[in-house]
Tab-separated table of C-alpha atoms (C1' of nucleotides) in Angstrom:
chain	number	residue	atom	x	y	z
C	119	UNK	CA	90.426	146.597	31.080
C	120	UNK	CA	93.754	145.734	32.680
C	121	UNK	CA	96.422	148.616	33.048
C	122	UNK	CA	99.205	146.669	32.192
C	123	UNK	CA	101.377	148.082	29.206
C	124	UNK	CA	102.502	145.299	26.216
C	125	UNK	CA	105.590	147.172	25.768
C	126	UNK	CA	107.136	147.584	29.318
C	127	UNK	CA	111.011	148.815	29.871
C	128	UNK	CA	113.182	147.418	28.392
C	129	UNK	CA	114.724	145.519	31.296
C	130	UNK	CA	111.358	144.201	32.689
C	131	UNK	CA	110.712	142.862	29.377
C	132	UNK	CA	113.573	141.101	29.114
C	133	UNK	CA	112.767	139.562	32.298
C	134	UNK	CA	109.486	138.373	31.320
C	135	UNK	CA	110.526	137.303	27.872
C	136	UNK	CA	113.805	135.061	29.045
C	137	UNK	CA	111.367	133.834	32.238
C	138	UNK	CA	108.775	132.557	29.832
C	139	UNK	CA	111.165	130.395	27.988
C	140	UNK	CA	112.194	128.988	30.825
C	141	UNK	CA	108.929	128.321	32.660
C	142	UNK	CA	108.459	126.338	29.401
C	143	UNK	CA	111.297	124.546	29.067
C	144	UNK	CA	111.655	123.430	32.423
C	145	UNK	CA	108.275	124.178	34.245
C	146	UNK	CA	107.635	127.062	36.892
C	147	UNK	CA	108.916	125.297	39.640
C	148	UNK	CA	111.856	123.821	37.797
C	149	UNK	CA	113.905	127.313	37.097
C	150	UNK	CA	115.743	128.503	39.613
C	151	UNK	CA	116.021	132.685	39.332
C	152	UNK	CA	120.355	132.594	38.710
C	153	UNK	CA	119.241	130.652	35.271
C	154	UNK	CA	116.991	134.074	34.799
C	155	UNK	CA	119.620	136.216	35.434
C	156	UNK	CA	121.441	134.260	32.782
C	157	UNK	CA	119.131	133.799	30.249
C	158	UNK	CA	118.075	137.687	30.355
C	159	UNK	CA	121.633	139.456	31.792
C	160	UNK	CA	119.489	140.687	34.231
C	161	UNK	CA	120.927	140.711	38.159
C	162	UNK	CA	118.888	139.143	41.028
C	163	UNK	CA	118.602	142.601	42.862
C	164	UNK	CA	117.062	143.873	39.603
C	165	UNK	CA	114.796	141.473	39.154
C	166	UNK	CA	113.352	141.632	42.870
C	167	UNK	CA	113.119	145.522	42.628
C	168	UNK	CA	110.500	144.839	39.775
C	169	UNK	CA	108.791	141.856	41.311
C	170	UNK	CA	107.809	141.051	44.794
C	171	UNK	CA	108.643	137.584	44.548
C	172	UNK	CA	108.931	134.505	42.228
C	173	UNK	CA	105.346	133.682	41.658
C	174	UNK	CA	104.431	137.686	40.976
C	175	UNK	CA	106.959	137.437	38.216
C	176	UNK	CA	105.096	134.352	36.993
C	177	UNK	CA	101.803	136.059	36.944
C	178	UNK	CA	103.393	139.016	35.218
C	179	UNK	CA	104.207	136.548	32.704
C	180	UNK	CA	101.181	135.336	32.322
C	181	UNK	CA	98.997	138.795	32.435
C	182	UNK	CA	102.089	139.866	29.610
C	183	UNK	CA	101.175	136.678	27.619
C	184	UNK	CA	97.317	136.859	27.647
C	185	UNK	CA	97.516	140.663	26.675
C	186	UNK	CA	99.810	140.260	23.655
C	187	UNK	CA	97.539	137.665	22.271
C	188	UNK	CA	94.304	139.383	22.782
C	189	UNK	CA	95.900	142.517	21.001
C	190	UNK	CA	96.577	139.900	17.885
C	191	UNK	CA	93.655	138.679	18.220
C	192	UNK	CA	91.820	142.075	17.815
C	193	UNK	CA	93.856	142.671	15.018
C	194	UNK	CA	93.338	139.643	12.831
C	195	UNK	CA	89.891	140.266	13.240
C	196	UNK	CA	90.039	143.341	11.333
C	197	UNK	CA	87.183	142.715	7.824
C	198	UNK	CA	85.977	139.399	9.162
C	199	UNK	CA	82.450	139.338	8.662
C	200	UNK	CA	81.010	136.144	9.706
C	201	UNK	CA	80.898	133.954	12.153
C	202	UNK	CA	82.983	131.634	10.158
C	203	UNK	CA	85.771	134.313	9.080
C	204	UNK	CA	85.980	135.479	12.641
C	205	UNK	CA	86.647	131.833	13.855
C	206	UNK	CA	88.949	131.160	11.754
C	207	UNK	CA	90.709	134.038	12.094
C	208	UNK	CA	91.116	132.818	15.970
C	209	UNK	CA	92.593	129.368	14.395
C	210	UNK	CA	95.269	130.773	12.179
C	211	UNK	CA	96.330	132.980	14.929
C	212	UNK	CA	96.716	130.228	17.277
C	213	UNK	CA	98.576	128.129	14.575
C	214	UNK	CA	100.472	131.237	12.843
C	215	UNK	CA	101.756	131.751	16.897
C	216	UNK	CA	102.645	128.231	17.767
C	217	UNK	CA	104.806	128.262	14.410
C	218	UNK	CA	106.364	131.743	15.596
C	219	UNK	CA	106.323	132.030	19.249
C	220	UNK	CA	105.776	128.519	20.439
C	221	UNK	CA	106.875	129.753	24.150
C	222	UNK	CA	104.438	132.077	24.220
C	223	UNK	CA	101.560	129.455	23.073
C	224	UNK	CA	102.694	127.029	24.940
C	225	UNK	CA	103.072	128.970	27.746
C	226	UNK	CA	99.495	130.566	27.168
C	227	UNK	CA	98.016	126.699	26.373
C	228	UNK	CA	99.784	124.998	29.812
C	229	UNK	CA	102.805	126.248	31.495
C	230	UNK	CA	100.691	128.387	33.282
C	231	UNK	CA	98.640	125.628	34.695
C	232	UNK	CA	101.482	125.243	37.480
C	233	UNK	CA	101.017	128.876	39.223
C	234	UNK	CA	98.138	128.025	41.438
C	235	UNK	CA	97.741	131.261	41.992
C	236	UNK	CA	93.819	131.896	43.044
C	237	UNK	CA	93.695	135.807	41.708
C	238	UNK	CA	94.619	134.011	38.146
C	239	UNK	CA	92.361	134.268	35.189
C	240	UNK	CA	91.971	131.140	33.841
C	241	UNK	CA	92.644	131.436	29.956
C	242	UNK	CA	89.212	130.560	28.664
C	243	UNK	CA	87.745	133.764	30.657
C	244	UNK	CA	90.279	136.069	29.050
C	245	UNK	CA	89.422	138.644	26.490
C	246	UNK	CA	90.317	136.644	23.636
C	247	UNK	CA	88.388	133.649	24.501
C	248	UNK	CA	85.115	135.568	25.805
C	249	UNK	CA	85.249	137.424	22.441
C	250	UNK	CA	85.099	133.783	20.625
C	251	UNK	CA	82.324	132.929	23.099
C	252	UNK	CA	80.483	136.223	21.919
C	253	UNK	CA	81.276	135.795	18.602
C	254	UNK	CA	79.734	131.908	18.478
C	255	UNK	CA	76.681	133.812	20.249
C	256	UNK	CA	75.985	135.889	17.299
C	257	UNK	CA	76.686	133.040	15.309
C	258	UNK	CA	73.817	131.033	17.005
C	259	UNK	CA	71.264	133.884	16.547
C	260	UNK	CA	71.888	134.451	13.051
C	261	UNK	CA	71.591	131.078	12.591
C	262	UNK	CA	75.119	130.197	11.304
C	263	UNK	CA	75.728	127.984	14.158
C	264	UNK	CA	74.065	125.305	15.337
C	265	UNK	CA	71.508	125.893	18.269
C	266	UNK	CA	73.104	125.028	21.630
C	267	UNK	CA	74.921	126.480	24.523
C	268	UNK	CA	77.221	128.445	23.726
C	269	UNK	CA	79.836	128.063	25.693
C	270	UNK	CA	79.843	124.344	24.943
C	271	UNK	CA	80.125	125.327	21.617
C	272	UNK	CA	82.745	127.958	21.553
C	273	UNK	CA	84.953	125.647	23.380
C	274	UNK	CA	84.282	122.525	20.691
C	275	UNK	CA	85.427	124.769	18.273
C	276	UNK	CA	88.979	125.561	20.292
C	277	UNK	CA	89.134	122.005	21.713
C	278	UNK	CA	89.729	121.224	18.029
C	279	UNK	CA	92.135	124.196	17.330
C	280	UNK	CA	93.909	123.702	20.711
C	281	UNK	CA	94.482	120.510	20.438
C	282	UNK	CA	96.448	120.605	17.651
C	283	UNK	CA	98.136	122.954	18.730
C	284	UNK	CA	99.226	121.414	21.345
C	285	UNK	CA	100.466	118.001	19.882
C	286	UNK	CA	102.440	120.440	17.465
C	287	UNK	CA	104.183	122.230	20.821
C	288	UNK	CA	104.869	118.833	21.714
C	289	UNK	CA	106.738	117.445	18.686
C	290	UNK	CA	103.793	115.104	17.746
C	291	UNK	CA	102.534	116.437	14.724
C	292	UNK	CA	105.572	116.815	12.672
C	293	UNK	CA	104.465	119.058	9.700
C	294	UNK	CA	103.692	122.905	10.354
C	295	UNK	CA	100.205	123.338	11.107
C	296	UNK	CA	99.905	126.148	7.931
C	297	UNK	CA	100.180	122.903	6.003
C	298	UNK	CA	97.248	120.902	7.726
C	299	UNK	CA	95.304	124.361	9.103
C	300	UNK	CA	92.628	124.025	6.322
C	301	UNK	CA	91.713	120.314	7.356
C	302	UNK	CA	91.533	121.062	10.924
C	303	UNK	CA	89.475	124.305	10.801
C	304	UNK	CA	86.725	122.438	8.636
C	305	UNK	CA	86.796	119.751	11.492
C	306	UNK	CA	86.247	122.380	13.869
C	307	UNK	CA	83.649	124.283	11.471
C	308	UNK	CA	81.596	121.251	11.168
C	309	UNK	CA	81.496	120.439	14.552
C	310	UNK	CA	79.657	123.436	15.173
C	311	UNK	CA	77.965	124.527	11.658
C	312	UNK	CA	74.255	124.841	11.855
C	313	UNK	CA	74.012	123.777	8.587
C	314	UNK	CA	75.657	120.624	6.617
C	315	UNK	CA	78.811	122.038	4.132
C	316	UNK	CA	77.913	121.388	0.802
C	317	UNK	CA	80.054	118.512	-0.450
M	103	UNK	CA	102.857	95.022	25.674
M	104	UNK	CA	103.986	95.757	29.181
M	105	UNK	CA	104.851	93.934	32.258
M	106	UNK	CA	102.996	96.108	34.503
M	107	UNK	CA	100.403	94.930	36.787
M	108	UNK	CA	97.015	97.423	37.175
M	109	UNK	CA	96.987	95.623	41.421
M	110	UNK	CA	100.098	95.873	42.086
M	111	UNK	CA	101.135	94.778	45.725
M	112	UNK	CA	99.369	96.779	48.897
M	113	UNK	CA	102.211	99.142	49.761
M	114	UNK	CA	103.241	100.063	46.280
M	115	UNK	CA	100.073	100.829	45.127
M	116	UNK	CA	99.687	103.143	48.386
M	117	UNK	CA	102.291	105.172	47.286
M	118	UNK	CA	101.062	105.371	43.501
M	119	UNK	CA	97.605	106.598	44.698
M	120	UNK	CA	99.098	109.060	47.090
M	121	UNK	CA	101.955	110.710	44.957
M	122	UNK	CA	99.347	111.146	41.631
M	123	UNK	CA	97.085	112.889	43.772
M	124	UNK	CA	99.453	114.960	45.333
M	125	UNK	CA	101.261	115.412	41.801
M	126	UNK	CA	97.802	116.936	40.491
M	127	UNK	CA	97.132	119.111	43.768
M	128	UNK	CA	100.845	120.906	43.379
M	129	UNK	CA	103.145	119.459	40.645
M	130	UNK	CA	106.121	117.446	40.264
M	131	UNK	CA	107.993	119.198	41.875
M	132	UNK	CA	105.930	120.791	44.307
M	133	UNK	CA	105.510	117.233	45.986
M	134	UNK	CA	108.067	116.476	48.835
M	135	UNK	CA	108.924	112.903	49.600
M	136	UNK	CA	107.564	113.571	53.250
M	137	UNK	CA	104.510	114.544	52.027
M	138	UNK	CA	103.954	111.710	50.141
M	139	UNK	CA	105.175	109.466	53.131
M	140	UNK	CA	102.166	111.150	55.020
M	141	UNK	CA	99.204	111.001	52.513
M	142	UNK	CA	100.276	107.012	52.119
M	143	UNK	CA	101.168	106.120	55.059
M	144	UNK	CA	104.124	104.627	53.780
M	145	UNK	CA	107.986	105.732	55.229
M	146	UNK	CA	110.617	107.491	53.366
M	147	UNK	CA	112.697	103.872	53.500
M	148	UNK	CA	109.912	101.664	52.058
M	149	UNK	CA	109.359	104.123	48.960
M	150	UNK	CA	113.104	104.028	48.212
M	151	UNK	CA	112.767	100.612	48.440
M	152	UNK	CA	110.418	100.377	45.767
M	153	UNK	CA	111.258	103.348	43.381
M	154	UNK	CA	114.649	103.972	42.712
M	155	UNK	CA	114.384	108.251	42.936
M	156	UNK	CA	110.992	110.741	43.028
M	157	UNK	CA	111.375	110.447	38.768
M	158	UNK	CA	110.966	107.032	38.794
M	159	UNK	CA	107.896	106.993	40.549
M	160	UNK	CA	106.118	109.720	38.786
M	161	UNK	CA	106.791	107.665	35.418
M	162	UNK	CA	105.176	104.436	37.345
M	163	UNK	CA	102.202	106.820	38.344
M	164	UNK	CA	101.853	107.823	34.593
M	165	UNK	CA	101.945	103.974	33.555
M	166	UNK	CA	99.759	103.153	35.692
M	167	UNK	CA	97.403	105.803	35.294
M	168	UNK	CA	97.905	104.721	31.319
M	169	UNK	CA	97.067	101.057	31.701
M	170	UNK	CA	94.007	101.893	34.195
M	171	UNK	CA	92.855	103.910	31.078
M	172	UNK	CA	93.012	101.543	28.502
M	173	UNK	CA	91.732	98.592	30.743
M	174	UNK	CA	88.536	100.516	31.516
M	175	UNK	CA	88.609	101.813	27.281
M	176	UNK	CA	88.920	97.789	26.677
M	177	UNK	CA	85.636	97.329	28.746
M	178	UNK	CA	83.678	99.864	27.818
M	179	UNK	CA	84.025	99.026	23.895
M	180	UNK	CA	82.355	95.154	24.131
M	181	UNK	CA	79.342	95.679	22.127
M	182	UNK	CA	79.885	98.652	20.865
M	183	UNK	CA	79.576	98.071	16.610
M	184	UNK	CA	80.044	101.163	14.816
M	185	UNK	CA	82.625	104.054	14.596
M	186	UNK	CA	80.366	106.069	15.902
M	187	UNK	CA	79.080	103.944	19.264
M	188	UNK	CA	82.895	103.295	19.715
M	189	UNK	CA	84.168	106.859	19.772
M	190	UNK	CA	80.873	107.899	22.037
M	191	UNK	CA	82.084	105.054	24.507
M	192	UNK	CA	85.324	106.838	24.511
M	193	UNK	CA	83.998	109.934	25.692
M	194	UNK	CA	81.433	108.642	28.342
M	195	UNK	CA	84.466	107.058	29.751
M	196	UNK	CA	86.757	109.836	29.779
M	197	UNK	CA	83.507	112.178	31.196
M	198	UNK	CA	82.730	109.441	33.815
M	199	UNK	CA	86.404	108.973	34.763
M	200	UNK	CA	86.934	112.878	34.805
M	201	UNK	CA	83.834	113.165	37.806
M	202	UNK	CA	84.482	109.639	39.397
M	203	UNK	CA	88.367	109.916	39.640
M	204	UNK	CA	89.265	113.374	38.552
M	205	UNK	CA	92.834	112.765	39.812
M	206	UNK	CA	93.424	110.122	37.628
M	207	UNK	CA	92.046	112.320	34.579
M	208	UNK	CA	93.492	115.197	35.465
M	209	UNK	CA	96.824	113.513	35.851
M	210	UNK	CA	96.832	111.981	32.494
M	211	UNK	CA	95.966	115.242	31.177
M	212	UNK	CA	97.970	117.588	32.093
M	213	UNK	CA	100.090	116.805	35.370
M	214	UNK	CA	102.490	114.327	33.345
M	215	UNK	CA	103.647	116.941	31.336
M	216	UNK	CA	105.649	118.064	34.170
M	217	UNK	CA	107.661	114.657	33.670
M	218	UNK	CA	110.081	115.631	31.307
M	219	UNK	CA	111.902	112.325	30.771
M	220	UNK	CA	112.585	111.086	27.161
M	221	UNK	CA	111.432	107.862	28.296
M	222	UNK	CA	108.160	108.705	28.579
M	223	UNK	CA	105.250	107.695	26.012
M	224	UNK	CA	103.210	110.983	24.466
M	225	UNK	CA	99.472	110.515	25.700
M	226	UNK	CA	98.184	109.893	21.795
M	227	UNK	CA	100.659	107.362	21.620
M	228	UNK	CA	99.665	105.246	24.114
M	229	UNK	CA	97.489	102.059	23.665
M	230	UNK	CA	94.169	103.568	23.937
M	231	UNK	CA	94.503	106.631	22.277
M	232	UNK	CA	96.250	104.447	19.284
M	233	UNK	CA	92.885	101.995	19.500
M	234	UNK	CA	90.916	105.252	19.228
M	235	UNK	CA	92.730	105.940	15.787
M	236	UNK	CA	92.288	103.289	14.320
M	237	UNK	CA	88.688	103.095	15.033
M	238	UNK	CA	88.779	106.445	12.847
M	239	UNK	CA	91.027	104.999	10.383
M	240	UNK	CA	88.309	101.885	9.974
M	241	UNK	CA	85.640	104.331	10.387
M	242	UNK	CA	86.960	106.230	7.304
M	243	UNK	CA	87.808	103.189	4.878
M	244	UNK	CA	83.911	102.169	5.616
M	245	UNK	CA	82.570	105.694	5.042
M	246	UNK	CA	81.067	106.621	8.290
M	247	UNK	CA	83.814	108.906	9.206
M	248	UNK	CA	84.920	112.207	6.170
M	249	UNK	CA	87.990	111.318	4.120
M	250	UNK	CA	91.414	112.996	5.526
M	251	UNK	CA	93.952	112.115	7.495
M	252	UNK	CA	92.980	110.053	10.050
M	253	UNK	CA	95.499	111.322	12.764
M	254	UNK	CA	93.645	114.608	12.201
M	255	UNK	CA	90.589	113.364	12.527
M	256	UNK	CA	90.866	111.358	15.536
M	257	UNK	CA	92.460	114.718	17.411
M	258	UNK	CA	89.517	116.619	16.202
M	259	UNK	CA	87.384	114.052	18.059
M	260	UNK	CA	89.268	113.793	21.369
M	261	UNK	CA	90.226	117.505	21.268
M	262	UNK	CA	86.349	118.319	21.545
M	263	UNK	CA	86.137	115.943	24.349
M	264	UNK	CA	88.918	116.441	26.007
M	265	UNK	CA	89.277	119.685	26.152
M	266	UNK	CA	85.578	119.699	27.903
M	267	UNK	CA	87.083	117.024	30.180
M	268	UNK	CA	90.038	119.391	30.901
M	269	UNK	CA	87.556	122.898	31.741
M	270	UNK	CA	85.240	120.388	34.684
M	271	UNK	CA	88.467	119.595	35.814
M	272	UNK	CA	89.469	122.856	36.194
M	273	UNK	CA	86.064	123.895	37.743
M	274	UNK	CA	84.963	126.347	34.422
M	275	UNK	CA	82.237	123.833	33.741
M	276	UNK	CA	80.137	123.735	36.632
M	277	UNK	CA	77.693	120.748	35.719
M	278	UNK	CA	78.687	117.276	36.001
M	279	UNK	CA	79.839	116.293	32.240
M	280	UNK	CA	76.528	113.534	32.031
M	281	UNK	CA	74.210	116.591	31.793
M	282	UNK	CA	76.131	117.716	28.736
M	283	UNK	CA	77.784	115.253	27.165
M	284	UNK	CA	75.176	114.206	24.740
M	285	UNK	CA	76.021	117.915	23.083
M	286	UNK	CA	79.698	117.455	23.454
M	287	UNK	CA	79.304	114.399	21.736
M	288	UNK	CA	77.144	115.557	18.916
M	289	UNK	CA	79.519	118.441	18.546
M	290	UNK	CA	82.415	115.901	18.376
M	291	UNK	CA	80.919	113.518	16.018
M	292	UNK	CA	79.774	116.696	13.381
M	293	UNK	CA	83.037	117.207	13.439
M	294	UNK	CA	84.374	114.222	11.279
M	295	UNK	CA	81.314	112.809	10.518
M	296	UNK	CA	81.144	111.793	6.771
M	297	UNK	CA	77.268	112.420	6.224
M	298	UNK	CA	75.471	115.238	8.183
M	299	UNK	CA	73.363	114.803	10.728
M	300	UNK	CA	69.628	114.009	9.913
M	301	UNK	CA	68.319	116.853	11.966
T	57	DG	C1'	118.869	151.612	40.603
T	58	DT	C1'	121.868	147.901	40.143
T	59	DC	C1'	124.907	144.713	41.663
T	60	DT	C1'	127.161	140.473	44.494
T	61	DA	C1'	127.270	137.673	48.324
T	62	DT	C1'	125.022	135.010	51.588
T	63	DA	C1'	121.536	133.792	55.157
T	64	DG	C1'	118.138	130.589	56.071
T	65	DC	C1'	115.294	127.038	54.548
T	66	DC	C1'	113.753	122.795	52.541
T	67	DC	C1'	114.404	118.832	49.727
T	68	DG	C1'	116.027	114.306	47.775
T	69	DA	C1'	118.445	110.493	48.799
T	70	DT	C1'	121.085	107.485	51.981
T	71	DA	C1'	122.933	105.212	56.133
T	72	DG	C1'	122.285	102.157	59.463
T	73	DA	C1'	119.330	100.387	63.533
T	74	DC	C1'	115.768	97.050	64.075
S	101	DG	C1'	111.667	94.821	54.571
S	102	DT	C1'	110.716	98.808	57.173
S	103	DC	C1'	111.856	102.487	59.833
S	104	DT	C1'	114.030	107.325	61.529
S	105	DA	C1'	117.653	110.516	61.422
S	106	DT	C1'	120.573	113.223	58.813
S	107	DC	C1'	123.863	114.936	55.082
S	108	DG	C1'	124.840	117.554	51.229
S	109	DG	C1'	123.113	120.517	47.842
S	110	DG	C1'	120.357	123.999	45.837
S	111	DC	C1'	116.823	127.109	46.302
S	112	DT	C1'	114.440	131.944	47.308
S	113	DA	C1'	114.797	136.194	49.037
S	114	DT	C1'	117.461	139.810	51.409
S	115	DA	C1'	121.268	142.724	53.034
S	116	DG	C1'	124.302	146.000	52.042
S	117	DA	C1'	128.201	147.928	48.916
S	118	DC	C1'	128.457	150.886	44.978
DNA sequence: GTCTATAGCCCGATAGAC
DNA sequence: GTCTATCGGGCTATAGAC
């Protein structure tokens, strides 16, 4: 859909990559574009050539962030069958990136909420997420999942994942979510399951 | 446990309702002093006066927002018996707080997280969201709640809610939460309910 | 294309009259 | 206690050398 390439030069990546750390650390409005420069040995001149302004760069970020989880996404989704697989595919993705690349999932998950940019997508309309909402679809008319609208329960299922996720980001949960992922994915399972699990 | 009064003088509390709405419209640090000064009607002198720098008085809004939370959690849990009636009045409240006073919500959701001081308490440590766990924990030694860690559990709960809570905020959910919440809160339950569901 | 230097603006916090 | 006026600092974005 979007033209935008996940591997961009070298130098714009760099850009986007140091930027993204930052916006995290410190929020959007918090980094100053010298600590850029810094952080990615890129110059100011350099960095305006490639981006109109501050919050274009932020959007880049964003578009850049979206994209390279949707392409995971599609990936790990590679011999799931059912509903189930596919969903929990989606949660050890989300907790297999918040171990790796917790900028980027926090980053996807809430430092973006500060660029209120209106031509931004918000993240539960992006690829990623309306594939969950599709696949929860199926899942309803096969009868896996519980009857119901489905959007209200796609996003039970990632209010479960997410939220974990988050508290992890945020130092509250203190063990790695591999090591809790199976308890959490039945909670979010059996919120939505059409029928009971067998003990 | 703290000092803090939920009426606190006139003037002050002016300022409080003026800077948290403001904080949720543009961020932290999006907020300038003047702009506060107009949207309370209160001068640049008289907030100084009160709040020793624009940090200070973002961690007073969050407090306050906090104990205006757990008052109204306090209230809405007389009469309520079971596990199951308590964490459903948790989630009314946060659905009829997040349409009645979205600001509020929306600040103690996700605008706070701009406030990076050390001093600050983590959202699922405060004194609601630590009643709401131990509801789970009591709701587990009982048996109306699945075994498992209870921290787990009660974040499975509030991440279904609030994560609904957090998409009406952001205008993705386009009916009021009342006309859905008895899903969102079957969802929620189903997912750390012990027994399942009599259909 | 890439850099440095800086113009121009706005903000937080304070000083000092009332 | 409350106000207005302002200072010093730091920011974004640009200009212009290389």
């Amino acid at each position: 859909m979007q033209k935008r390439h996940i591997n961009p030069p070298k130098k714009i990546d760099l850009v986007i990559r140091a930027a993204r750390k930052l916006f995290v650390e410190k929020g959007f409005r918090g980094v100053a574009i010298p600590e850029i420069v810094k952080e990615s040995g890129v110059s100011v001149g350099a960095i305006y050539l490639h981006f109109d302004n501050k919050e274009k760069l932020a959007q880049t970020v964003y578009q850049y962030t979206l994209d390279q989880f949707t392409e995971q996404f599609s990936e790990c989704l590679a011999g799931r069958e059912t509903a189930q697989d596919k969903l929990s595919a989606f949660a050890e993705l989300v907790f297999e990136l918040t171990e790796e690349d917790p900028d980027m999932m926090e980053f996807m998950l809430s430092a973006c909420k500060e660029i209120r940019s209106h031509l931004i997508i918000p993240l539960c309309t992006s690829d990623a997420f309306t594939e969950v909402q599709q696949i929860v679809k199926r899942g309803i008319t096969s009868g896996d999942i519980k009857a119901g609208n489905y959007f209200l329960t796609a996003i039970s299922y990632t209010g479960v994942i997410l939220r974990a996720a988050d508290l992890r980001l945020q130092g509250i949960i203190e063990q790695p979510l591999h090591d809790i992922s199976a308890e959490l994915i039945d909670n979010a399972w059996s919120s939505i399951s059409a029928a009971p699990l067998p003990s």
